[in-house]
mmCIF file of C-alpha atoms in Angstrom:
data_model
loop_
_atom_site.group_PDB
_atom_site.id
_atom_site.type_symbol
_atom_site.label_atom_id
_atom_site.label_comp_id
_atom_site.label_asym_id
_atom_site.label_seq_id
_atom_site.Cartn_x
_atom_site.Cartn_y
_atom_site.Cartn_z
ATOM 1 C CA UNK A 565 -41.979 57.581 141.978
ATOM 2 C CA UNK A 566 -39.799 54.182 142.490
ATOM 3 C CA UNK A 567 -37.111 54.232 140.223
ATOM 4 C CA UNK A 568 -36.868 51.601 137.724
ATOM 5 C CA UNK A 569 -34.651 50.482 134.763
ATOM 6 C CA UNK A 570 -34.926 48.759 131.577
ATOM 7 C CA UNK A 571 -33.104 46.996 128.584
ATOM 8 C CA UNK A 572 -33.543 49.292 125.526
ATOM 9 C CA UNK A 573 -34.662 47.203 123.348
ATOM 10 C CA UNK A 574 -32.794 48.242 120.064
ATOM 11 C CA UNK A 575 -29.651 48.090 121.868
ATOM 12 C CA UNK A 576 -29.118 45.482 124.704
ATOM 13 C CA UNK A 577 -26.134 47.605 125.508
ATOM 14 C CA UNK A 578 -28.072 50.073 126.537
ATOM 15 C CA UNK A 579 -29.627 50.945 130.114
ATOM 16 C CA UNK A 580 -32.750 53.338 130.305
ATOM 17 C CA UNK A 581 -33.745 54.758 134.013
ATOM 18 C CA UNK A 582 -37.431 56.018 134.762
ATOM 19 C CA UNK A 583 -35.892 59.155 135.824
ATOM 20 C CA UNK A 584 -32.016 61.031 135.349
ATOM 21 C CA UNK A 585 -29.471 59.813 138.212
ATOM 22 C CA UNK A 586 -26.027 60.040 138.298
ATOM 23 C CA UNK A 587 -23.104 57.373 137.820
ATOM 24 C CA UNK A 588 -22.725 56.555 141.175
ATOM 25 C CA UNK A 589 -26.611 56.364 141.986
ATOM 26 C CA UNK A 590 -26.972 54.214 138.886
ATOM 27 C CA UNK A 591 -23.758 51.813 139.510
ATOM 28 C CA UNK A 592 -25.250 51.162 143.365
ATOM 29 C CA UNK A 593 -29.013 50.675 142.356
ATOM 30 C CA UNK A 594 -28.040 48.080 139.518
ATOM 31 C CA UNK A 595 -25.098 45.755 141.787
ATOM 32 C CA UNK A 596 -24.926 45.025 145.395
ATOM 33 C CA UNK A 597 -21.091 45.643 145.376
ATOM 34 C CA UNK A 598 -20.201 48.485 142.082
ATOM 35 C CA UNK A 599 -17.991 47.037 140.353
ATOM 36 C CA UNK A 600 -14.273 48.192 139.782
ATOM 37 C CA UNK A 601 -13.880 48.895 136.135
ATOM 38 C CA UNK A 602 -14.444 52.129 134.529
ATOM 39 C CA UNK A 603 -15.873 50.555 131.672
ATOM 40 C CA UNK A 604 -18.616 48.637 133.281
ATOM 41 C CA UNK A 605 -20.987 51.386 132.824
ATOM 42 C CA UNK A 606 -20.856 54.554 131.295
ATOM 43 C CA UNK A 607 -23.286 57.397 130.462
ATOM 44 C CA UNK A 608 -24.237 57.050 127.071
ATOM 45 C CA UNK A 609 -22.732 60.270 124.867
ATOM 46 C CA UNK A 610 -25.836 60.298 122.911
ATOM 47 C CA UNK A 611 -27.705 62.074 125.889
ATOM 48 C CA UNK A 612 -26.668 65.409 127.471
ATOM 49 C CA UNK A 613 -27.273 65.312 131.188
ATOM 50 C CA UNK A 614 -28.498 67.880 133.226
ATOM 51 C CA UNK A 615 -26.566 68.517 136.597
ATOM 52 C CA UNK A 616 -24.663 65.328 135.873
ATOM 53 C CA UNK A 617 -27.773 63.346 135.798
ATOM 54 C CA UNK A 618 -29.096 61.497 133.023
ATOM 55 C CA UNK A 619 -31.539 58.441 132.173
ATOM 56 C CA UNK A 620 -29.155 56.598 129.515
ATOM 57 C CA UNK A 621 -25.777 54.413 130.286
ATOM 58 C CA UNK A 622 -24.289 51.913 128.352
ATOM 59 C CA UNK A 623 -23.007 48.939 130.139
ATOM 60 C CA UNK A 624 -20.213 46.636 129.254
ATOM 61 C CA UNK A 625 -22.438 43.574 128.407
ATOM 62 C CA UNK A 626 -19.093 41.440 127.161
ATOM 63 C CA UNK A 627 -18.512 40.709 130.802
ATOM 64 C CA UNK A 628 -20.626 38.078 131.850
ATOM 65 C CA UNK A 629 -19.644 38.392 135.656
ATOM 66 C CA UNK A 630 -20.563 41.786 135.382
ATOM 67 C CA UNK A 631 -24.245 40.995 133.442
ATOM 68 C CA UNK A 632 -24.882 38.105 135.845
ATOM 69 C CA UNK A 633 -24.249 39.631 138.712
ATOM 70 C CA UNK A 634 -27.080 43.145 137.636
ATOM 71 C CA UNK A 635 -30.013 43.405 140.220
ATOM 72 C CA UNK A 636 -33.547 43.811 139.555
ATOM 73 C CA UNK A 637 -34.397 41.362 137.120
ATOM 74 C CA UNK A 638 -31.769 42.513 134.540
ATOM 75 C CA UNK A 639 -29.119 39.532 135.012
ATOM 76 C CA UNK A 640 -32.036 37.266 133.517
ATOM 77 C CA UNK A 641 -33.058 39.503 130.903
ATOM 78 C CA UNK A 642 -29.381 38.819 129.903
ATOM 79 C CA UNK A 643 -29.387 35.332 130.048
ATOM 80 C CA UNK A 644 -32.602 35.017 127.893
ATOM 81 C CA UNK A 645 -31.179 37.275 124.943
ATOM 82 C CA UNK A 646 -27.126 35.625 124.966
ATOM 83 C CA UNK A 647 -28.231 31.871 125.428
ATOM 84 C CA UNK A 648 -24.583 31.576 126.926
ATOM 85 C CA UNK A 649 -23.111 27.752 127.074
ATOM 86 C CA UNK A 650 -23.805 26.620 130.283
ATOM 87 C CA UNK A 651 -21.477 23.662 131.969
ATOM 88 C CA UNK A 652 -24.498 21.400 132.738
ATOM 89 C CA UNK A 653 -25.364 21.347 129.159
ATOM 90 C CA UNK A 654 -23.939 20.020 126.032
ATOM 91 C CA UNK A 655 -22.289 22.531 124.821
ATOM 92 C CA UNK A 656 -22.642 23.473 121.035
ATOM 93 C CA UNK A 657 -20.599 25.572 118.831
ATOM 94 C CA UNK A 658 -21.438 26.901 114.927
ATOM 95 C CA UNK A 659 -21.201 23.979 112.302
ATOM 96 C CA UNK A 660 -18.875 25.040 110.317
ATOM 97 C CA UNK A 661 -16.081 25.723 113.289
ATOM 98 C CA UNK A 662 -13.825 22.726 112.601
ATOM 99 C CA UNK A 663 -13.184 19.580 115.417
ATOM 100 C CA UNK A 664 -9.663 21.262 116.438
ATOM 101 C CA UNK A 665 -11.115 24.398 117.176
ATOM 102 C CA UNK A 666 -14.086 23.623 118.986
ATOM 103 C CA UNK A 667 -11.729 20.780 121.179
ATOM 104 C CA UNK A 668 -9.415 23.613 122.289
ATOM 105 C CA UNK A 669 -12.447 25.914 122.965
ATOM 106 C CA UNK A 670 -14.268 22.897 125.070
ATOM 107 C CA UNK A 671 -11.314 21.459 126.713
ATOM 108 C CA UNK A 672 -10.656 24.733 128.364
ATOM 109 C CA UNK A 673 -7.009 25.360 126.349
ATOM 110 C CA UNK A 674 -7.414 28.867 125.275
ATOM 111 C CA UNK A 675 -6.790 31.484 127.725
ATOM 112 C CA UNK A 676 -8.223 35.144 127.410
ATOM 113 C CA UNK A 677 -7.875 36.968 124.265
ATOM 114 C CA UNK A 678 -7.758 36.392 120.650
ATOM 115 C CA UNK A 679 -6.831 33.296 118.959
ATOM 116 C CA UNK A 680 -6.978 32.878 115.426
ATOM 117 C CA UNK A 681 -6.960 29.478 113.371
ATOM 118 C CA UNK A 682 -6.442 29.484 109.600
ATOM 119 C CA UNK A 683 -9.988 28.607 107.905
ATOM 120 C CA UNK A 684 -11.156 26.123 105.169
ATOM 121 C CA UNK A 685 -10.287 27.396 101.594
ATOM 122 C CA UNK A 686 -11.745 30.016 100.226
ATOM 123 C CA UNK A 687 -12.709 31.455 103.615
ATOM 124 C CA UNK A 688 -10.479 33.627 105.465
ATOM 125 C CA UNK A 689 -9.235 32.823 109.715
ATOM 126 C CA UNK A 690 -11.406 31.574 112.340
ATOM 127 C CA UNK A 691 -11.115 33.863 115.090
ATOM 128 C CA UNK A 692 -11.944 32.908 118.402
ATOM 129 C CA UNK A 693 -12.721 35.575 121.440
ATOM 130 C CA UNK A 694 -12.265 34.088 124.646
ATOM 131 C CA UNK A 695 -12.664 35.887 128.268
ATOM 132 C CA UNK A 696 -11.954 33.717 131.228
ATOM 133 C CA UNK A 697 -14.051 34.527 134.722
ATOM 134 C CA UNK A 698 -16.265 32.533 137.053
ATOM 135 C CA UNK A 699 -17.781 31.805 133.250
ATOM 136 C CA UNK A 700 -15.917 31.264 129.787
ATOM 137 C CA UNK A 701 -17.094 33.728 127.250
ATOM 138 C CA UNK A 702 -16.846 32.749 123.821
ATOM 139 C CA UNK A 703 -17.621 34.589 120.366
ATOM 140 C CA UNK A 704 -16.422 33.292 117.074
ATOM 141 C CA UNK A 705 -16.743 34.405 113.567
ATOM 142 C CA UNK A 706 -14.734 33.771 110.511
ATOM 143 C CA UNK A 707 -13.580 35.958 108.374
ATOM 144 C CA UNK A 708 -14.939 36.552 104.620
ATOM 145 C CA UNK A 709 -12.947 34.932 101.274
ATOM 146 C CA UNK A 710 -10.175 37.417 99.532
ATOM 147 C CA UNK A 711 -10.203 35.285 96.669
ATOM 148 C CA UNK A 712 -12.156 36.867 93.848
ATOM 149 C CA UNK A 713 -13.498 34.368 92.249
ATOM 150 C CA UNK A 714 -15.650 33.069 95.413
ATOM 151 C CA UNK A 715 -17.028 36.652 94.572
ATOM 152 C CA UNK A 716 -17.048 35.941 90.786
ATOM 153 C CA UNK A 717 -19.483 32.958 91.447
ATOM 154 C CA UNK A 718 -21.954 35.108 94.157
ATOM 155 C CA UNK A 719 -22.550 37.806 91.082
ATOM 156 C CA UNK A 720 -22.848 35.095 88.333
ATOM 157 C CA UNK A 721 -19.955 36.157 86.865
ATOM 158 C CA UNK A 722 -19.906 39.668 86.627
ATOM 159 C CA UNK A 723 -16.660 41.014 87.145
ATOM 160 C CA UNK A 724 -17.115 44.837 88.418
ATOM 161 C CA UNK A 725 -20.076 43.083 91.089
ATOM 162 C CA UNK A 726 -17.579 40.610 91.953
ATOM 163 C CA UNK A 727 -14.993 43.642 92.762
ATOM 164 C CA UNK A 728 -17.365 45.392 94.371
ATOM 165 C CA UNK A 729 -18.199 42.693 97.157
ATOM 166 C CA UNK A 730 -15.049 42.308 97.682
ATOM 167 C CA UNK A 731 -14.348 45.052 98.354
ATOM 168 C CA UNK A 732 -17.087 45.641 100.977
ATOM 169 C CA UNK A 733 -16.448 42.348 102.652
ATOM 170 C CA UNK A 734 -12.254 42.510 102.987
ATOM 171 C CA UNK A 735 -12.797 45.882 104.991
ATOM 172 C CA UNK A 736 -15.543 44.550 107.280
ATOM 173 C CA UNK A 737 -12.796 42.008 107.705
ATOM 174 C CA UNK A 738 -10.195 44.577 108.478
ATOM 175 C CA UNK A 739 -12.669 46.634 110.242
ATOM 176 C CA UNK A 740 -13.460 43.634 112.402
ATOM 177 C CA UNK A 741 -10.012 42.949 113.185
ATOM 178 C CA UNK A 742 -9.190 46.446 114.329
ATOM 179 C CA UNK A 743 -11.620 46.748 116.634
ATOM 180 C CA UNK A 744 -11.478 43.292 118.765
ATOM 181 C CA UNK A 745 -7.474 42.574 118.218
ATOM 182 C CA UNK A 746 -5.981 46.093 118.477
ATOM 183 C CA UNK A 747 -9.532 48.109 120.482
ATOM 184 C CA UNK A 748 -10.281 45.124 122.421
ATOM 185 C CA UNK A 749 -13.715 44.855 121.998
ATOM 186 C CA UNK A 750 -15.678 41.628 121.828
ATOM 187 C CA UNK A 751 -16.672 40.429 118.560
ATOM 188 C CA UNK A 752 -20.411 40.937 119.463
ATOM 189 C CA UNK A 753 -19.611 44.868 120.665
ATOM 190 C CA UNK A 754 -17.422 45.571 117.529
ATOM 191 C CA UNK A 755 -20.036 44.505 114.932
ATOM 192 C CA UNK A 756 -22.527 46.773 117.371
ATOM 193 C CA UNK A 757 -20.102 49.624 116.670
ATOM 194 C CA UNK A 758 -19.981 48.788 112.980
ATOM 195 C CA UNK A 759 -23.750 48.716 112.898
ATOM 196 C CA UNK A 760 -23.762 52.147 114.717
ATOM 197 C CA UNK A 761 -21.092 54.047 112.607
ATOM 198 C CA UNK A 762 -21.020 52.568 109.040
ATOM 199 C CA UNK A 763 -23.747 53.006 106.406
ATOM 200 C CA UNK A 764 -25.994 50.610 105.205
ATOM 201 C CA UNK A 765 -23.645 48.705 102.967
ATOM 202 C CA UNK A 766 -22.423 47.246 106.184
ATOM 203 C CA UNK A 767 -25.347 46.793 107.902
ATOM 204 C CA UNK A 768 -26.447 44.254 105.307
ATOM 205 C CA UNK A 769 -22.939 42.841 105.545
ATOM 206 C CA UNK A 770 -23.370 42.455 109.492
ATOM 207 C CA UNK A 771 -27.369 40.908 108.742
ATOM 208 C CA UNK A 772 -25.201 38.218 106.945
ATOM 209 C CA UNK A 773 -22.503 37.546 109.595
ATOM 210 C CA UNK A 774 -25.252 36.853 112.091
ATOM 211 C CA UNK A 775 -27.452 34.868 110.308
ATOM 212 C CA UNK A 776 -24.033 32.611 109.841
ATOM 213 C CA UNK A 777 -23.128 32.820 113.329
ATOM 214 C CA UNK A 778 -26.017 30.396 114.452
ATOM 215 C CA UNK A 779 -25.302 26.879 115.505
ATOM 216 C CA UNK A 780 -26.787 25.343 112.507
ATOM 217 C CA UNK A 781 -24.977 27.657 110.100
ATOM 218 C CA UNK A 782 -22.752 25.098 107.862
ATOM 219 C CA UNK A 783 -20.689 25.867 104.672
ATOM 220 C CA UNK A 784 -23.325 25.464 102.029
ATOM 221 C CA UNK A 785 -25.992 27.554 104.517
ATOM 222 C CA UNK A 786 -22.993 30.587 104.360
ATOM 223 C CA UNK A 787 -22.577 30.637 100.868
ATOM 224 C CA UNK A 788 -26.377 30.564 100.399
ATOM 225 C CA UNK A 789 -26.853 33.494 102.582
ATOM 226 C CA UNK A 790 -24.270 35.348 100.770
ATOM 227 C CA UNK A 791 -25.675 34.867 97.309
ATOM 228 C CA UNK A 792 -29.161 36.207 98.929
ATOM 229 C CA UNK A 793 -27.573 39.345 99.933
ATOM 230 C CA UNK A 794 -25.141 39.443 97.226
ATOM 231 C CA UNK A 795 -27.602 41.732 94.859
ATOM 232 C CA UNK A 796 -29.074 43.717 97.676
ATOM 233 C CA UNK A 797 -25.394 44.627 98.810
ATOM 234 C CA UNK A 798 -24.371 45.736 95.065
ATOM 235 C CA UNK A 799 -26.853 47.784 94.485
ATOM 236 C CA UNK A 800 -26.990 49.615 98.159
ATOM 237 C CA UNK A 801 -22.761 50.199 97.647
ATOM 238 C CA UNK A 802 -23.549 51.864 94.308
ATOM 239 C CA UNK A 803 -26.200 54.261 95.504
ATOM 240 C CA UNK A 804 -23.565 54.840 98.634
ATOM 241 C CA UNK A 805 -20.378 55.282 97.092
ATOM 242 C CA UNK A 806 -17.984 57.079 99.534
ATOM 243 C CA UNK A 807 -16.699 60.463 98.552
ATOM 244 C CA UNK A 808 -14.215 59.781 95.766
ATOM 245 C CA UNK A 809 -10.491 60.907 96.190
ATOM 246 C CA UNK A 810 -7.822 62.734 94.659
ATOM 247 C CA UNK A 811 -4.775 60.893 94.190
ATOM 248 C CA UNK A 812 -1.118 62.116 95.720
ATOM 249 C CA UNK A 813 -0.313 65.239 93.593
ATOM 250 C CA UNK A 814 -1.769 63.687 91.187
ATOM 251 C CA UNK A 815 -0.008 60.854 90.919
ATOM 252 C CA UNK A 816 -0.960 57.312 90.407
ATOM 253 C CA UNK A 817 0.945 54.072 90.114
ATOM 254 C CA UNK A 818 -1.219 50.879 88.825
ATOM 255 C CA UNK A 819 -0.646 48.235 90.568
ATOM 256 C CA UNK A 820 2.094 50.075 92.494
ATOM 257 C CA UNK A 821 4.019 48.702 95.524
ATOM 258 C CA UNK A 822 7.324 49.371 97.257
ATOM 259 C CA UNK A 823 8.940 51.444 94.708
ATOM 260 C CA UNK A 824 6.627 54.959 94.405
ATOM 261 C CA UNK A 825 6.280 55.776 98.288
ATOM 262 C CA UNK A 826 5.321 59.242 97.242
ATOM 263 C CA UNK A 827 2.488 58.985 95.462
ATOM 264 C CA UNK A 828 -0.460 56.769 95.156
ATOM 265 C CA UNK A 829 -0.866 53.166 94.987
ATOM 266 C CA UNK A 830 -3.660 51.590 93.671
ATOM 267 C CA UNK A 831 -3.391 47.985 94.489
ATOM 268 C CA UNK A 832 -6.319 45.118 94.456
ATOM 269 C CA UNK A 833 -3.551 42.979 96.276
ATOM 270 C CA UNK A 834 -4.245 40.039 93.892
ATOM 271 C CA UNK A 835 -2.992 36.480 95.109
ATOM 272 C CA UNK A 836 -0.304 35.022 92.654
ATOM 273 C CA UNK A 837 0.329 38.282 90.576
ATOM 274 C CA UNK A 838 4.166 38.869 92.447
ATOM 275 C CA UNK A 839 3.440 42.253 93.522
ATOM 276 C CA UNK A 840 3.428 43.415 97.843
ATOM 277 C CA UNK A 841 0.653 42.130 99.785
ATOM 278 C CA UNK A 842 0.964 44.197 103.054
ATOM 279 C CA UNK A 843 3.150 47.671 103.423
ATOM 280 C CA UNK A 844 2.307 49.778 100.522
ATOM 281 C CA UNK A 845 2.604 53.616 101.076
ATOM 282 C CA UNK A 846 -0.535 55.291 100.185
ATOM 283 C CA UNK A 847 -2.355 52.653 99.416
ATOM 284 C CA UNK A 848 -5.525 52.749 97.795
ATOM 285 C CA UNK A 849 -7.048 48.745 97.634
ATOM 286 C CA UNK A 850 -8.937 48.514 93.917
ATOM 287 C CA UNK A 851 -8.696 47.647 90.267
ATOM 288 C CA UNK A 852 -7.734 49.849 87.602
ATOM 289 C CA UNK A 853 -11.211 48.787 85.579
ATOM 290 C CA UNK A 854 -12.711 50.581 89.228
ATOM 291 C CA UNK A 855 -10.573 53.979 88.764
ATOM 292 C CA UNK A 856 -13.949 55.925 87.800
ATOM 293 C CA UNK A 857 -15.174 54.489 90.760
ATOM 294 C CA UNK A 858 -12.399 55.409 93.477
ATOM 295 C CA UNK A 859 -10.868 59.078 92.197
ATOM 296 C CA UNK A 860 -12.177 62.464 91.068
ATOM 297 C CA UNK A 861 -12.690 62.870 87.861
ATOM 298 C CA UNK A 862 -9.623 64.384 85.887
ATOM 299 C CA UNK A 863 -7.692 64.496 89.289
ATOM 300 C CA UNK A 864 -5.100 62.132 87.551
ATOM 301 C CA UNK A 865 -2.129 63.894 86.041
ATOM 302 C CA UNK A 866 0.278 61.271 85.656
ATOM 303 C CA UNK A 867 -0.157 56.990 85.621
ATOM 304 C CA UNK A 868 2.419 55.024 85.845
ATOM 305 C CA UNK A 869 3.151 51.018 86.314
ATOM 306 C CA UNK A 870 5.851 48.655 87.236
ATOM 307 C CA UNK A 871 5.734 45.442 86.506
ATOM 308 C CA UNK A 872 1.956 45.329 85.575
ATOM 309 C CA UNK A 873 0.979 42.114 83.848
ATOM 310 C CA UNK A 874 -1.429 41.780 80.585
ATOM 311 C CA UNK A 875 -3.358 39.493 82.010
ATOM 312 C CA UNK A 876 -4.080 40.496 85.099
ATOM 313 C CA UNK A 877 -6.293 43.998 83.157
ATOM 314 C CA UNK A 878 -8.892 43.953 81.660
ATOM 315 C CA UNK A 879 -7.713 46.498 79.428
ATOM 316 C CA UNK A 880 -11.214 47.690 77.659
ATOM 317 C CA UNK A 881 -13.026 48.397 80.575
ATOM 318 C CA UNK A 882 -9.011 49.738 82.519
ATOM 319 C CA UNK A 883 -8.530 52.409 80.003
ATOM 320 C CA UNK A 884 -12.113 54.007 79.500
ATOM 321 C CA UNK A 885 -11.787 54.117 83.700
ATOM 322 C CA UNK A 886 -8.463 55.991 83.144
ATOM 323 C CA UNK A 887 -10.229 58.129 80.721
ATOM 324 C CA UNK A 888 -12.419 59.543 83.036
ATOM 325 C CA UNK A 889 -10.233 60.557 86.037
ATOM 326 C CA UNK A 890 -7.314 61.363 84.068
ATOM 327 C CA UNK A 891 -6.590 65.461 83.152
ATOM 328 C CA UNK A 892 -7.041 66.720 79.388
ATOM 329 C CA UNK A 893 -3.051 66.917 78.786
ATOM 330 C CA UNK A 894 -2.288 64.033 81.795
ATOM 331 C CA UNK A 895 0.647 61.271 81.028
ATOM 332 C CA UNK A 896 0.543 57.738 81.163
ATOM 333 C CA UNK A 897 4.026 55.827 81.397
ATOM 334 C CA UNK A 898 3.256 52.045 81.977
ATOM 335 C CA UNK A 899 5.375 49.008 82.217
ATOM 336 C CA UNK A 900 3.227 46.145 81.384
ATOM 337 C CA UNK A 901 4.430 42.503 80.992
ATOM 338 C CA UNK A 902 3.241 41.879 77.463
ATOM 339 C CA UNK A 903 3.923 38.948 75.045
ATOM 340 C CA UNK A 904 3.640 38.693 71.352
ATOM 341 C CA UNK A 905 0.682 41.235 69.940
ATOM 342 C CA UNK A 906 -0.805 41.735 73.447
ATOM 343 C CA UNK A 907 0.799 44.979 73.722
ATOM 344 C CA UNK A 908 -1.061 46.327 70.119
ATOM 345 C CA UNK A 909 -3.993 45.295 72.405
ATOM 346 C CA UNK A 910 -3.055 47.887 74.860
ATOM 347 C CA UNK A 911 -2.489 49.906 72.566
ATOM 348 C CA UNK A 912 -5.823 49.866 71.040
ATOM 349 C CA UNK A 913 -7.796 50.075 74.266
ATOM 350 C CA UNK A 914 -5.998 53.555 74.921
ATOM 351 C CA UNK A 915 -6.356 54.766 71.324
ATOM 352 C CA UNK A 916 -10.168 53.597 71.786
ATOM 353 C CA UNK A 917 -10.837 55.440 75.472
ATOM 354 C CA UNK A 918 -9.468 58.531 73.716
ATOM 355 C CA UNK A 919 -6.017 58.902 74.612
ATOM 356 C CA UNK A 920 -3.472 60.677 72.342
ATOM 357 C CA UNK A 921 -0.227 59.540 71.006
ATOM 358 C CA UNK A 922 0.149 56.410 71.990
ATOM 359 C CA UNK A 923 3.443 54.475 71.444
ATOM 360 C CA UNK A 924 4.607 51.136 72.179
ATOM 361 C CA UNK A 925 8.667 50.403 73.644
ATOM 362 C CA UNK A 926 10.694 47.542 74.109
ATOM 363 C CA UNK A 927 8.994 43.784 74.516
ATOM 364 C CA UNK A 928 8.596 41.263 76.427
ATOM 365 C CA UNK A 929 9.254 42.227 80.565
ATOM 366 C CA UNK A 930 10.422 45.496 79.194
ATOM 367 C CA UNK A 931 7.496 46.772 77.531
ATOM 368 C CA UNK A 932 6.333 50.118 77.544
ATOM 369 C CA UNK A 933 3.368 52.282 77.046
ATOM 370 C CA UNK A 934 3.072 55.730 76.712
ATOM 371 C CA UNK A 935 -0.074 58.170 75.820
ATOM 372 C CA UNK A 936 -1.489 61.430 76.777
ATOM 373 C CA UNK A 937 -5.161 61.867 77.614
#
């Protein structure tokens, strides 16, 4: 039987023989000169071979002088499904790249590797994947808004949605960014990876950033495409939560930054509220109103705050959160930034979740709360 190979067709990554061969038999049947690189083609982990002989390898399709260069047919099996840029053509890039970006791409300015460009407000950096080679590969994607009220307007205003997407589409972001500026992977292979280890919260995320990546994608046709999936990607994160945690022994700081390195810090690292956007020990990214959401229930023994302000909590739905996930008997010492009866507020919302003995010190910057659950 002639052997033969194919393009699986739920992964174009993916190589599928008629019959098991090894490496070496595979690497000289699909080039007439194997290539170098280790990573050019690999047996995929997913199949156990027999004798060192298998039917499955995964080839590095990033490399377009390794794809165009495949034997057999395969090199224009490749062509048809990445519609590369070719020189004779004129060459288009997404419609919502911006004319500085797309000059340095065309022009030929931007040498291998990742360049990023700071985006139009609210969305986040432009990044641009380039690999020079007999061709220039590009891939391009920008990252999704931090700002929560972009997210406030996809769920029509409700707050804990509008947390909620946010907080699925900041970690595809930093997902993303691990994976093609620190694991070197083009942006095509990483959101392949995603796809492959992540759960179906991201998968919807990932239908989203591909529908946008098309030529014709502009502004207005992202944001519509994100309302769309908006619901869909609510409800699926809900039903999907990740295993909750236990905070630090115990230990929580609202809000919390530089100064409590030993326990943790929950932190929605909210634009314009003064506290640390980048180094926090322990971090935990979130809302206090999303406590319930994040930890185990009564797995919190002591809360604590520095430098919280009023206005950034919304204290109702904060404190029946704390309720849940803190011990029968567990302390809460808070510094929040009141002014005039705003701290009686507090004070109220704690009495009302069912918290015990709760008193009110000092004013102003200086103002105190303390309780027991």
């Amino acid at each position: 039987m002639a052997l033969s190979v194919t393009i699986d067709p739920s992964d174009s990554g993916r190589l599928v023989f008629s019959q098991p061969i090894t490496p070496p038999q595979a690497s000289a049947f699909l080039w007439t000169k194997p290539p170098a690189s280790r990573d050019a083609l690999r047996p995929d982990p997913g199949e156990r071979p027999m004798a060192g002989a298998q039917r499955r390898f995964l080839i590095d399709k990033s490399d377009l002088d390794l794809v165009f260069s495949l034997r057999h047919g395969l090199a224009n099996q490749y062509v048809r499904r990445i519609q590369p840029i070719m020189a004779k053509a004129p060459a288009t890039l997404p419609a919502w790249m911006p004319a500085h970006v797309r000059e340095q791409i065309l022009a030929f300015k931007l040498p291998s590797g990742v360049h990023r460009f700071t985006g139009v407000k609210p969305w986040g950096d432009i990044v641009v994947w380039i690999r020079q080679g007999t061709y220039m590969q590009v891939e391009a994607y920008q990252e999704y808004p931090q700002d929560i009220a972009f997210y406030l307007g996809l769920a029509g205003g409700n707050a804990r949605d509008a947390r909620l997407l946010l907080s699925v589409y900041t970690q595809f972001n930093a997902d993303l960014r691990l994976l093609v500026e620190q694991r070197k992977m083009s942006p095509a292979d990483a959101r392949d990876e995603l796809r492959r280890i992540n759960d179906a919260v991201f998968k919807l995320v990932i239908e989203g950033t591909v529908a946008m990546l098309g030529t014709g994608a502009s502004m207005t046709a992202m944001n519509t495409t994100l309302r769309s999936l908006s619901t869909n990607i609510v409800a699926t994160a809900r039903r999907s939560q990740v295993t909750r945690i236990k905070p630090i022994n115990g230990k929580l700081n609202v809000g919390g930054g530089h100064e409590t390195p030993h326990m943790t810090n929950l932190n929605p690292i909210k634009a314009g509220s003064g506290g640390p956007s980048s180094g926090i020990s322990n971090h935990v990214r979130g809302y206090m109103e999303d406590m319930d959401q994040i930890f185990v229930p009564r797995s919190v023994t002591f809360m604590m705050s520095s430098r919280l302000r009023f206005v950034d909590v919304d204290w109702t739905a904060a404190t029946q959160a704390a309720a849940k996930v803190m011990q029968v008997g567990g302390k809460v010492e808070m510094n929040i930034w009141c002014q005039g009866f705003q701290a009686q507020i507090v004070k109220k919302a704690f009495e009302r979740a069912g918290f015990r003995n709760v008193t009110i010190s000092g004013k102003g910057t200086g103002t105190m709360i303390f309780a027991f659950r």
